[in-house]
Tab-separated table of C-alpha atoms and ligand atoms in Angstrom:
chain	number	residue	atom	x	y	z
T	48	MET	CA	0.000	0.000	0.000
T	49	ALA	CA	1.276	3.403	-0.966
T	50	GLU	CA	2.010	5.616	2.011
T	51	ARG	CA	0.454	8.543	0.210
T	52	THR	CA	-2.929	8.463	-1.484
T	53	LEU	CA	-4.542	11.419	-3.214
T	54	ILE	CA	-8.254	11.302	-3.994
T	55	LYS	CA	-9.070	13.925	-6.647
T	56	ASN	CA	-12.302	15.712	-7.559
T	57	ILE	CA	-14.563	14.089	-5.021
T	58	SER	CA	-17.661	15.408	-3.255
T	59	ILE	CA	-16.874	15.143	0.459
T	60	VAL	CA	-19.935	14.785	2.695
T	61	ASN	CA	-18.972	15.997	6.156
T	62	GLU	CA	-20.362	18.064	9.023
T	63	GLY	CA	-23.479	19.251	7.246
T	64	LYS	CA	-21.786	20.231	3.960
T	65	ILE	CA	-20.862	18.719	0.604
T	66	THR	CA	-17.597	20.064	-0.839
T	67	LEU	CA	-16.061	19.130	-4.208
T	68	THR	CA	-12.315	18.963	-3.598
T	69	ASP	CA	-9.251	16.691	-3.135
T	70	ILE	CA	-8.033	14.835	-0.072
T	71	LEU	CA	-4.492	13.639	0.698
T	72	ILE	CA	-3.821	10.675	2.990
T	73	VAL	CA	-0.327	10.231	4.434
T	74	GLU	CA	0.687	7.349	6.692
T	75	GLY	CA	-2.832	6.454	7.710
T	76	LEU	CA	-4.035	9.959	8.509
T	77	ILE	CA	-5.910	12.648	6.601
T	78	GLN	CA	-3.143	15.141	5.879
T	79	LYS	CA	-4.769	17.796	3.733
T	80	ILE	CA	-8.257	18.555	2.429
T	81	GLY	CA	-8.290	20.972	-0.535
T	82	LYS	CA	-7.252	21.294	-4.178
T	83	GLN	CA	-3.710	19.971	-4.525
T	84	GLU	CA	-1.216	17.933	-6.568
T	85	ASP	CA	1.126	15.234	-5.297
T	86	PRO	CA	3.456	13.653	-7.866
T	87	ILE	CA	4.331	10.573	-5.788
T	88	ALA	CA	0.932	9.681	-4.286
T	89	ARG	CA	-1.304	6.872	-5.506
T	90	LEU	CA	-4.211	8.573	-7.284
T	91	ILE	CA	-7.896	7.758	-6.950
T	92	ASP	CA	-10.198	9.582	-9.351
T	93	GLY	CA	-13.306	10.605	-7.440
T	94	THR	CA	-15.114	12.227	-10.355
T	95	GLY	CA	-18.872	11.845	-9.942
T	96	LYS	CA	-18.535	10.093	-6.597
T	97	TYR	CA	-19.094	10.950	-2.932
T	98	LEU	CA	-16.693	10.446	-0.055
T	99	LEU	CA	-18.041	9.846	3.452
T	100	PRO	CA	-16.310	9.199	6.760
T	101	GLY	CA	-16.214	5.398	7.201
T	102	ILE	CA	-19.409	4.090	8.779
T	103	ILE	CA	-19.171	3.271	12.510
T	104	ASP	CA	-21.645	0.499	13.383
T	105	GLY	CA	-22.430	0.676	17.091
T	106	GLN	CA	-24.050	-2.731	17.376
T	107	VAL	CA	-22.945	-5.994	15.751
T	108	HIS	CA	-22.772	-9.673	16.724
T	109	PHE	CA	-19.741	-11.093	14.905
T	110	ARG	CA	-19.944	-14.425	16.839
T	111	ASP	CA	-16.236	-14.718	17.634
T	112	PRO	CA	-15.192	-16.579	19.735
T	113	GLY	CA	-17.317	-19.655	20.243
T	114	LEU	CA	-20.072	-19.323	17.645
T	115	THR	CA	-17.874	-19.158	14.576
T	116	HIS	CA	-19.994	-21.535	12.498
T	117	LYS	CA	-22.282	-18.480	12.055
T	118	GLY	CA	-19.619	-15.853	11.461
T	119	ASP	CA	-16.217	-14.736	12.737
T	120	LEU	CA	-14.213	-11.561	13.083
T	121	TYR	CA	-12.559	-12.082	9.686
T	122	THR	CA	-15.631	-12.944	7.597
T	123	GLU	CA	-18.009	-10.464	9.177
T	124	SER	CA	-15.501	-7.586	9.153
T	125	LYS	CA	-14.989	-8.324	5.460
T	126	ALA	CA	-18.745	-8.038	4.868
T	127	ALA	CA	-18.678	-4.782	6.848
T	128	ILE	CA	-15.864	-3.333	4.727
T	129	ALA	CA	-17.697	-4.203	1.493
T	130	GLY	CA	-20.588	-2.149	2.846
T	131	GLY	CA	-18.443	0.864	3.717
T	132	VAL	CA	-18.319	0.117	7.452
T	133	THR	CA	-14.808	0.835	8.769
T	134	SER	CA	-15.428	0.402	12.528
T	135	PHE	CA	-17.782	-1.680	14.638
T	136	ILE	CA	-18.643	-2.317	18.271
T	137	ASP	CA	-19.451	-5.944	19.010
T	138	MET	CA	-21.871	-7.295	21.599
T	139	PRO	CA	-20.996	-9.552	24.555
T	140	ASN	CA	-23.090	-12.649	23.743
T	141	THR	CA	-20.208	-14.589	22.261
T	142	SER	CA	-19.149	-17.846	23.883
T	143	PRO	CA	-18.086	-17.607	26.634
T	144	ASN	CA	-20.209	-14.493	27.351
T	145	VAL	CA	-18.024	-11.432	27.895
T	146	LEU	CA	-18.640	-11.111	31.628
T	147	SER	CA	-15.060	-10.336	32.720
T	148	MET	CA	-12.189	-8.082	31.683
T	149	ASP	CA	-10.086	-11.169	30.830
T	150	ILE	CA	-12.622	-12.356	28.262
T	151	LEU	CA	-12.994	-8.808	26.937
T	152	ASN	CA	-9.225	-8.487	26.486
T	153	GLU	CA	-9.137	-11.871	24.756
T	154	LYS	CA	-11.660	-10.612	22.192
T	155	TYR	CA	-9.433	-7.600	21.472
T	156	ARG	CA	-6.523	-10.007	20.875
T	157	ILE	CA	-8.540	-12.180	18.484
T	158	ALA	CA	-9.771	-9.114	16.586
T	159	ALA	CA	-6.249	-7.688	16.211
T	160	ASP	CA	-5.342	-10.903	14.349
T	161	LYS	CA	-8.473	-11.265	12.249
T	162	SER	CA	-10.476	-8.084	11.757
T	163	LEU	CA	-10.106	-6.022	8.582
T	164	ALA	CA	-12.141	-3.202	10.157
T	165	ASN	CA	-11.469	-1.243	13.356
T	166	PHE	CA	-13.034	-2.894	16.372
T	167	GLY	CA	-14.421	-2.272	19.827
T	168	PHE	CA	-16.235	-4.502	22.307
T	169	PHE	CA	-18.882	-4.076	24.970
T	170	LEU	CA	-18.335	-5.588	28.376
T	171	GLY	CA	-21.352	-7.741	29.240
T	172	VAL	CA	-23.356	-6.936	32.338
T	173	ASN	CA	-26.219	-8.742	34.029
T	174	GLY	CA	-27.247	-9.968	37.443
T	175	ASP	CA	-24.393	-12.493	37.473
T	176	ASN	CA	-21.469	-10.056	37.312
T	177	LEU	CA	-23.133	-6.862	38.542
T	178	ASP	CA	-20.978	-6.548	41.654
T	179	GLU	CA	-17.736	-6.973	39.666
T	180	VAL	CA	-18.796	-4.438	37.022
T	181	ILE	CA	-19.636	-1.711	39.510
T	182	LYS	CA	-16.231	-2.135	41.152
T	183	LEU	CA	-14.422	-1.696	37.814
T	184	ASP	CA	-12.864	1.473	36.503
T	185	THR	CA	-14.973	1.651	33.334
T	186	SER	CA	-13.526	4.967	32.103
T	187	GLY	CA	-11.633	3.247	29.270
T	188	LEU	CA	-14.561	1.081	28.136
T	189	LEU	CA	-16.726	2.041	25.153
T	190	GLY	CA	-19.717	0.700	27.040
T	191	VAL	CA	-21.355	-2.097	28.987
T	192	SER	CA	-24.366	-4.015	27.660
T	193	ASP	CA	-26.746	-6.882	28.362
T	194	ASP	CA	-27.637	-7.335	24.689
T	195	GLY	CA	-28.002	-10.952	23.625
T	196	LEU	CA	-27.059	-12.353	27.020
T	197	TYR	CA	-30.657	-13.403	27.677
T	198	PHE	CA	-30.288	-16.104	25.045
T	199	THR	CA	-28.069	-18.079	27.410
T	200	LYS	CA	-29.972	-17.392	30.581
T	201	LYS	CA	-33.609	-16.328	30.656
T	202	GLY	CA	-34.780	-13.778	33.190
T	203	ASN	CA	-31.467	-11.952	33.260
T	204	LEU	CA	-32.395	-8.993	31.072
T	205	LEU	CA	-31.750	-5.691	32.854
T	206	ALA	CA	-35.099	-4.335	31.669
T	207	ASP	CA	-36.816	-7.075	33.686
T	208	ASN	CA	-34.867	-6.387	36.846
T	209	PRO	CA	-35.448	-2.900	38.252
T	210	ALA	CA	-33.321	-3.645	41.327
T	211	THR	CA	-30.339	-4.592	39.130
T	212	MET	CA	-30.837	-1.458	37.049
T	213	GLU	CA	-31.007	0.708	40.203
T	214	LYS	CA	-27.700	-0.639	41.449
T	215	LEU	CA	-25.942	-0.512	38.072
T	216	PHE	CA	-27.217	2.940	37.097
T	217	ALA	CA	-26.244	4.366	40.485
T	218	ASN	CA	-22.698	3.005	40.308
T	219	CYS	CA	-21.527	2.863	36.675
T	220	SER	CA	-20.422	5.914	34.694
T	221	ALA	CA	-19.908	4.109	31.362
T	222	VAL	CA	-22.446	4.058	28.541
T	223	ILE	CA	-24.979	1.412	29.621
T	224	ALA	CA	-26.558	0.007	26.453
T	225	ILE	CA	-29.613	-2.131	27.082
T	226	HIS	CA	-31.916	-4.427	25.167
T	227	SER	CA	-35.279	-2.964	26.123
T	228	GLU	CA	-38.146	-5.421	26.213
T	229	LYS	CA	-40.136	-6.689	29.171
T	230	GLU	CA	-39.682	-10.433	28.977
T	231	GLN	CA	-42.606	-11.044	31.355
T	232	ILE	CA	-45.011	-9.444	28.874
T	233	VAL	CA	-43.416	-11.401	26.009
T	234	GLU	CA	-43.844	-14.678	27.901
T	235	GLU	CA	-47.498	-13.985	28.675
T	236	ASN	CA	-48.094	-13.364	24.974
T	237	GLU	CA	-46.131	-16.465	24.003
T	238	ASN	CA	-48.368	-18.571	26.209
T	239	ILE	CA	-51.522	-17.163	24.620
T	240	TYR	CA	-50.316	-18.031	21.106
T	241	ARG	CA	-48.803	-21.379	22.099
T	242	GLU	CA	-52.168	-22.440	23.434
T	243	LYS	CA	-53.781	-21.537	20.139
T	244	TYR	CA	-51.186	-22.804	17.633
T	245	GLY	CA	-48.830	-25.107	19.526
T	246	GLU	CA	-45.216	-24.843	18.336
T	247	ASN	CA	-46.223	-23.610	14.873
T	248	VAL	CA	-47.244	-20.052	15.689
T	249	PRO	CA	-47.335	-18.094	12.403
T	250	VAL	CA	-44.391	-15.668	12.469
T	251	GLU	CA	-46.788	-12.792	11.622
T	252	PHE	CA	-47.632	-12.823	15.331
T	253	HIS	CA	-44.022	-12.093	16.318
T	254	PRO	CA	-44.670	-8.312	16.668
T	255	VAL	CA	-47.813	-9.047	18.670
T	256	ILE	CA	-45.913	-11.388	20.992
T	257	ARG	CA	-42.839	-9.144	21.254
T	258	SER	CA	-45.317	-6.322	21.501
T	259	GLU	CA	-45.210	-2.557	21.500
T	260	LYS	CA	-46.249	-2.697	25.148
T	261	ALA	CA	-43.278	-4.937	26.050
T	262	CYS	CA	-40.916	-2.401	24.461
T	263	TYR	CA	-42.599	0.774	25.655
T	264	GLU	CA	-42.902	-0.245	29.295
T	265	ALA	CA	-39.302	-1.436	29.453
T	266	THR	CA	-37.926	1.722	27.847
T	267	LYS	CA	-40.042	4.055	29.960
T	268	ARG	CA	-38.970	2.331	33.176
T	269	ALA	CA	-35.279	2.243	32.238
T	270	ILE	CA	-35.304	5.964	31.421
T	271	GLU	CA	-36.981	6.784	34.753
T	272	ILE	CA	-34.334	4.870	36.694
T	273	ALA	CA	-31.488	6.357	34.636
T	274	GLU	CA	-32.779	9.883	35.201
T	275	LYS	CA	-33.037	9.274	38.926
T	276	HIS	CA	-29.339	8.315	39.048
T	277	ASN	CA	-28.135	10.621	36.252
T	278	ALA	CA	-26.789	7.497	34.503
T	279	ARG	CA	-25.537	7.374	30.912
T	280	LEU	CA	-28.200	5.141	29.338
T	281	HIS	CA	-28.375	4.050	25.699
T	282	ILE	CA	-31.451	2.153	24.504
T	283	LEU	CA	-30.478	-0.249	21.732
T	284	HIS	CA	-32.491	-0.877	18.545
T	285	LEU	CA	-35.722	1.054	19.081
T	286	THR	CA	-38.691	-0.483	17.214
T	287	THR	CA	-41.851	1.458	18.017
T	288	GLU	CA	-43.169	4.894	17.194
T	289	ALA	CA	-44.523	5.089	20.745
T	290	GLU	CA	-41.046	4.845	22.291
T	291	THR	CA	-39.636	7.635	20.102
T	292	HIS	CA	-41.659	10.127	22.157
T	293	LEU	CA	-39.670	9.197	25.267
T	294	PHE	CA	-36.518	10.823	23.822
T	295	ARG	CA	-35.442	14.459	23.563
T	296	ASN	CA	-34.217	16.545	20.653
T	297	ASP	CA	-33.983	19.899	22.364
T	298	ILE	CA	-30.333	19.449	23.388
T	299	PRO	CA	-27.302	18.368	21.325
T	300	LEU	CA	-26.119	14.751	21.461
T	301	ARG	CA	-22.989	15.799	23.375
T	302	GLU	CA	-25.181	16.907	26.289
T	303	LYS	CA	-27.578	13.969	26.312
T	304	LYS	CA	-27.478	11.405	29.117
T	305	ILE	CA	-30.210	9.276	27.494
T	306	THR	CA	-29.617	8.247	23.891
T	307	THR	CA	-31.021	5.741	21.434
T	308	GLU	CA	-30.586	4.144	18.040
T	309	VAL	CA	-32.505	2.495	15.235
T	310	SER	CA	-31.274	-0.571	13.365
T	311	VAL	CA	-31.602	-0.441	9.578
T	312	HIS	CA	-33.948	-3.397	9.289
T	313	HIS	CA	-36.513	-1.635	11.462
T	314	LEU	CA	-36.464	1.239	8.958
T	315	TRP	CA	-36.606	-1.074	5.935
T	316	PHE	CA	-39.017	-3.906	6.757
T	317	SER	CA	-42.513	-3.902	8.301
T	318	ASP	CA	-45.011	-6.540	9.384
T	319	LYS	CA	-46.181	-6.720	5.736
T	320	ASP	CA	-42.931	-8.565	4.970
T	321	TYR	CA	-43.489	-11.559	7.285
T	322	LYS	CA	-45.675	-13.283	4.667
T	323	ARG	CA	-42.881	-13.135	2.095
T	324	LEU	CA	-39.834	-13.687	4.310
T	325	GLY	CA	-41.147	-15.629	7.317
T	326	THR	CA	-38.652	-16.345	10.085
T	327	LEU	CA	-35.812	-14.883	7.994
T	328	ILE	CA	-36.905	-11.504	9.371
T	329	LYS	CA	-37.505	-12.728	12.909
T	330	TRP	CA	-35.575	-10.227	15.003
T	331	ASN	CA	-35.711	-9.287	18.696
T	332	PRO	CA	-37.141	-6.758	19.205
T	333	ALA	CA	-39.533	-7.548	16.362
T	334	ILE	CA	-40.105	-5.789	13.048
T	335	LYS	CA	-43.351	-3.939	13.755
T	336	THR	CA	-45.950	-2.006	11.738
T	337	GLU	CA	-45.701	0.464	8.827
T	338	LYS	CA	-46.637	3.192	11.282
T	339	ASP	CA	-43.718	2.249	13.518
T	340	LYS	CA	-41.344	2.178	10.552
T	341	GLU	CA	-42.391	5.683	9.504
T	342	GLY	CA	-42.262	6.919	13.093
T	343	LEU	CA	-38.703	5.654	13.487
T	344	LEU	CA	-37.504	7.437	10.341
T	345	ASN	CA	-39.197	10.653	11.483
T	346	ALA	CA	-37.530	10.403	14.891
T	347	LEU	CA	-34.173	9.827	13.211
T	348	LEU	CA	-34.691	12.921	11.057
T	349	ASP	CA	-35.716	15.145	13.980
T	350	ASP	CA	-32.898	13.878	16.240
T	351	ARG	CA	-34.862	12.027	18.897
T	352	ILE	CA	-32.947	8.997	17.563
T	353	ASP	CA	-29.184	9.576	17.584
T	354	ILE	CA	-27.526	6.823	15.546
T	355	VAL	CA	-28.145	4.062	12.987
T	356	THR	CA	-26.803	0.566	13.705
T	357	THR	CA	-27.311	-2.889	12.203
T	358	ASP	CA	-27.490	-5.380	15.078
T	359	HIS	CA	-25.826	-7.621	12.440
T	360	ALA	CA	-26.518	-11.135	13.746
T	361	PRO	CA	-25.650	-13.981	11.390
T	362	HIS	CA	-27.307	-17.374	11.801
T	363	THR	CA	-27.197	-20.288	9.367
T	364	LEU	CA	-30.245	-20.750	7.147
T	365	GLU	CA	-30.861	-24.023	8.956
T	366	GLU	CA	-31.026	-22.180	12.296
T	367	LYS	CA	-33.461	-19.649	10.810
T	368	GLN	CA	-35.796	-21.957	8.902
T	369	LYS	CA	-37.453	-23.617	11.866
T	370	PRO	CA	-40.861	-23.408	13.523
T	371	TYR	CA	-41.556	-20.105	15.242
T	372	PHE	CA	-40.224	-20.776	18.723
T	373	GLN	CA	-37.048	-22.546	17.554
T	374	ALA	CA	-36.106	-20.197	14.713
T	375	MET	CA	-33.175	-18.029	15.796
T	376	SER	CA	-33.696	-14.267	16.043
T	377	GLY	CA	-31.379	-11.986	14.086
T	378	ALA	CA	-29.990	-11.771	10.552
T	379	PRO	CA	-26.881	-10.629	8.678
T	380	ILE	CA	-27.155	-7.034	7.427
T	381	VAL	CA	-23.890	-5.142	8.117
T	382	GLN	CA	-22.953	-5.259	4.425
T	383	HIS	CA	-26.108	-3.422	3.391
T	384	SER	CA	-26.744	-0.738	5.994
T	385	LEU	CA	-25.298	2.134	3.973
T	386	ASN	CA	-27.076	0.847	0.849
T	387	ILE	CA	-30.391	0.945	2.685
T	388	MET	CA	-29.812	4.511	3.849
T	389	LEU	CA	-28.653	5.595	0.368
T	390	GLU	CA	-31.841	4.097	-1.034
T	391	PHE	CA	-33.867	6.316	1.330
T	392	HIS	CA	-31.769	9.214	0.040
T	393	LYS	CA	-32.669	8.294	-3.570
T	394	GLN	CA	-36.318	8.345	-2.523
T	395	GLY	CA	-35.834	11.902	-1.243
T	396	ARG	CA	-36.411	10.990	2.388
T	397	ILE	CA	-33.009	11.760	3.944
T	398	SER	CA	-30.051	13.904	2.917
T	399	LEU	CA	-26.523	12.567	2.518
T	400	GLU	CA	-25.423	14.968	5.254
T	401	LYS	CA	-27.972	13.457	7.656
T	402	ILE	CA	-26.890	9.895	6.794
T	403	VAL	CA	-23.294	10.843	7.615
T	404	GLU	CA	-24.375	12.494	10.865
T	405	LYS	CA	-26.271	9.390	12.032
T	406	MET	CA	-23.873	6.690	10.799
T	407	CYS	CA	-20.461	8.364	11.187
T	408	HIS	CA	-20.315	11.525	13.328
T	409	ASN	CA	-22.824	10.567	16.002
T	410	PRO	CA	-21.503	7.067	16.814
T	411	ALA	CA	-18.065	8.675	17.311
T	412	ILE	CA	-19.573	11.307	19.622
T	413	LEU	CA	-21.860	8.878	21.478
T	414	TYR	CA	-19.109	6.330	22.216
T	415	GLN	CA	-16.342	8.978	22.465
T	416	ILE	CA	-14.208	7.350	19.772
T	417	GLU	CA	-10.847	8.968	19.223
T	418	ARG	CA	-10.157	10.706	15.871
T	419	ARG	CA	-12.688	8.812	13.773
T	420	GLY	CA	-16.148	9.481	12.336
T	421	PHE	CA	-15.258	12.783	10.634
T	422	VAL	CA	-13.313	13.867	7.554
T	423	ARG	CA	-10.826	16.141	9.294
T	424	GLU	CA	-7.113	16.797	8.914
T	425	GLY	CA	-5.230	14.793	11.575
T	426	TYR	CA	-8.003	12.201	11.894
T	427	PHE	CA	-7.577	8.548	10.853
T	428	ALA	CA	-8.225	8.062	7.149
T	429	ASP	CA	-11.299	5.832	7.501
T	430	LEU	CA	-13.158	6.707	4.323
T	431	THR	CA	-15.914	5.274	2.154
T	432	ILE	CA	-16.461	6.197	-1.487
T	433	VAL	CA	-19.871	5.662	-3.040
T	434	ASP	CA	-21.321	5.880	-6.522
T	435	LEU	CA	-24.971	6.884	-6.194
T	436	ASN	CA	-25.827	5.688	-9.706
T	437	SER	CA	-24.553	2.139	-9.962
T	438	PRO	CA	-27.459	-0.301	-9.523
T	439	TRP	CA	-26.797	-3.828	-8.296
T	440	THR	CA	-28.860	-6.642	-6.843
T	441	VAL	CA	-28.229	-8.507	-3.591
T	442	SER	CA	-27.741	-12.244	-4.097
T	443	LYS	CA	-26.359	-15.201	-2.144
T	444	GLU	CA	-23.231	-14.978	-4.318
T	445	ASN	CA	-22.410	-11.368	-3.420
T	446	THR	CA	-23.337	-11.677	0.278
T	447	LEU	CA	-20.090	-12.002	2.213
T	448	SER	CA	-21.311	-12.923	5.683
T	449	LYS	CA	-20.150	-16.456	6.549
T	450	CYS	CA	-23.743	-17.723	6.827
T	451	GLY	CA	-24.109	-17.071	3.092
T	452	TRP	CA	-27.594	-15.585	2.832
T	453	SER	CA	-29.338	-12.235	3.245
T	454	PRO	CA	-32.922	-11.200	3.977
T	455	LEU	CA	-32.362	-8.637	1.193
T	456	GLU	CA	-31.705	-11.159	-1.600
T	457	GLY	CA	-33.353	-9.926	-4.792
T	458	THR	CA	-33.320	-6.287	-3.659
T	459	THR	CA	-31.827	-3.834	-6.164
T	460	PHE	CA	-29.969	-0.871	-4.701
T	461	GLN	CA	-29.204	2.203	-6.804
T	462	GLY	CA	-25.994	3.130	-4.971
T	463	LYS	CA	-22.811	1.147	-4.492
T	464	VAL	CA	-19.732	1.300	-2.272
T	465	THR	CA	-16.743	1.420	-4.636
T	466	HIS	CA	-13.834	1.964	-2.220
T	467	THR	CA	-13.321	1.490	1.521
T	468	ILE	CA	-10.198	2.918	3.157
T	469	VAL	CA	-9.285	1.894	6.716
T	470	ASN	CA	-6.463	3.705	8.526
T	471	GLY	CA	-5.256	4.948	5.123
T	472	ASN	CA	-5.199	1.462	3.573
T	473	LEU	CA	-7.305	0.839	0.506
T	474	VAL	CA	-8.846	-2.391	1.840
T	475	TYR	CA	-11.703	-2.630	-0.679
T	476	GLU	CA	-11.897	-1.511	-4.290
T	477	GLU	CA	-14.620	-2.546	-6.751
T	478	GLY	CA	-15.172	-6.013	-5.275
T	479	GLN	CA	-11.482	-6.738	-4.557
T	480	PHE	CA	-9.904	-6.862	-1.095
T	481	ASN	CA	-6.398	-6.042	0.076
T	482	GLU	CA	-6.071	-7.933	3.356
T	483	SER	CA	-2.454	-7.108	4.178
T	484	GLU	CA	-3.328	-4.712	7.029
T	485	LYS	CA	-5.680	-5.438	9.916
T	486	GLY	CA	-7.938	-2.925	11.679
T	487	LYS	CA	-7.088	-1.205	14.964
T	488	ALA	CA	-8.799	-1.170	18.338
T	489	LEU	CA	-11.086	1.831	18.819
T	490	VAL	CA	-9.779	4.123	21.542
T	491	LYS	CA	-12.036	6.051	23.864
T	492	THR	CA	-11.167	9.721	24.010
T	493	THR	CA	-11.752	12.299	26.704
T	494	MET	CA	-11.504	15.066	24.102
T	495	ARG	CA	-14.608	16.355	22.355
T	496	HIS	CA	-15.077	15.908	18.638
Q	748	ZN	ZN1	-28.137	-6.981	19.305
């Protein structure tokens, strides 16, 4: 890889503006933004294309270690890179669950060997390790989370345990990212439908079982407890219009103590799609109604929702294509998150500047990530180049996640990622990968972006 790369005549989307100019990368960093020549740099012609800060995905499940038949840090980071995602934060429900600093540090070691994208990891927290977590100095951690841990042990979701939340929120200064559903309500609903249909509950009832009420009550309660303790709470993957009204947009993200996100599939799919896609779009929390889908996009646009994530969660087709209760929840989607948002842009529903704010700037602000998420001189050269007029269709063959399928198969997107640059290295170009350099660990900063 050349130490110097000059991208010429490209429209840079950054901090609310689009500027047609050049950008010089030297030794992994953005050296100079502006019209320039450089006789020894590798040249990339950006004519007609847009350059964005690399996408930072704040919620993925890359399955490494322990569940690597579904995906691993190499395969899933490769899928991420092909979709313009240069950094990710991975959830703690790998095997063993990330319930100690030793296991967390082990994940960083594995990722340094295998990941093509930059990486960060949540420390897991639940009733089992609560006392250890509140004793820790969490100032260097990106965040703590209970997401996915309930798969291994029912009844351990923070949202179901107000006493655990009280103690954690009172004693932990890190970002506390929670999966917000009341499992008791879900179980009551499950029993109603099991009585009626046995094990073969039609998947269309998934959003009625994992209901709006289960989400709303959990989120409302968590926010009340967080406010009482002035805790730094982040509600993961919001799914209902009702919940969006629990969040503020009258202060900037930097000042918020309570934040939230939407995952792309909850913007893209609705309950109309269960007939066509069945358990392939079984997610927790569930895909809900058209009204919820519209409400989520509106809340993203008016800043009640702060960031866009994927909750990328590969499972094999065999694990997905089972009767309702046994079918795994989650699906691979990290490769297509930017495509989905660019498609909304094509439809005139969101600006490129807003996409960059929600997928690049805001994750860096929310998780206090050092020198990433913006196109700025002195920042890491994590950059994504897109062609907005290059239609292509998702297929099994071009889906890179190890599980080898996508709920978006057959979907044609108008825009395409053509280049992905990570720490100054051109890792992806027009379908080809350069895997010589691995990604770096995300560092938490105390400075403000
Ligand atoms: Zn998740």
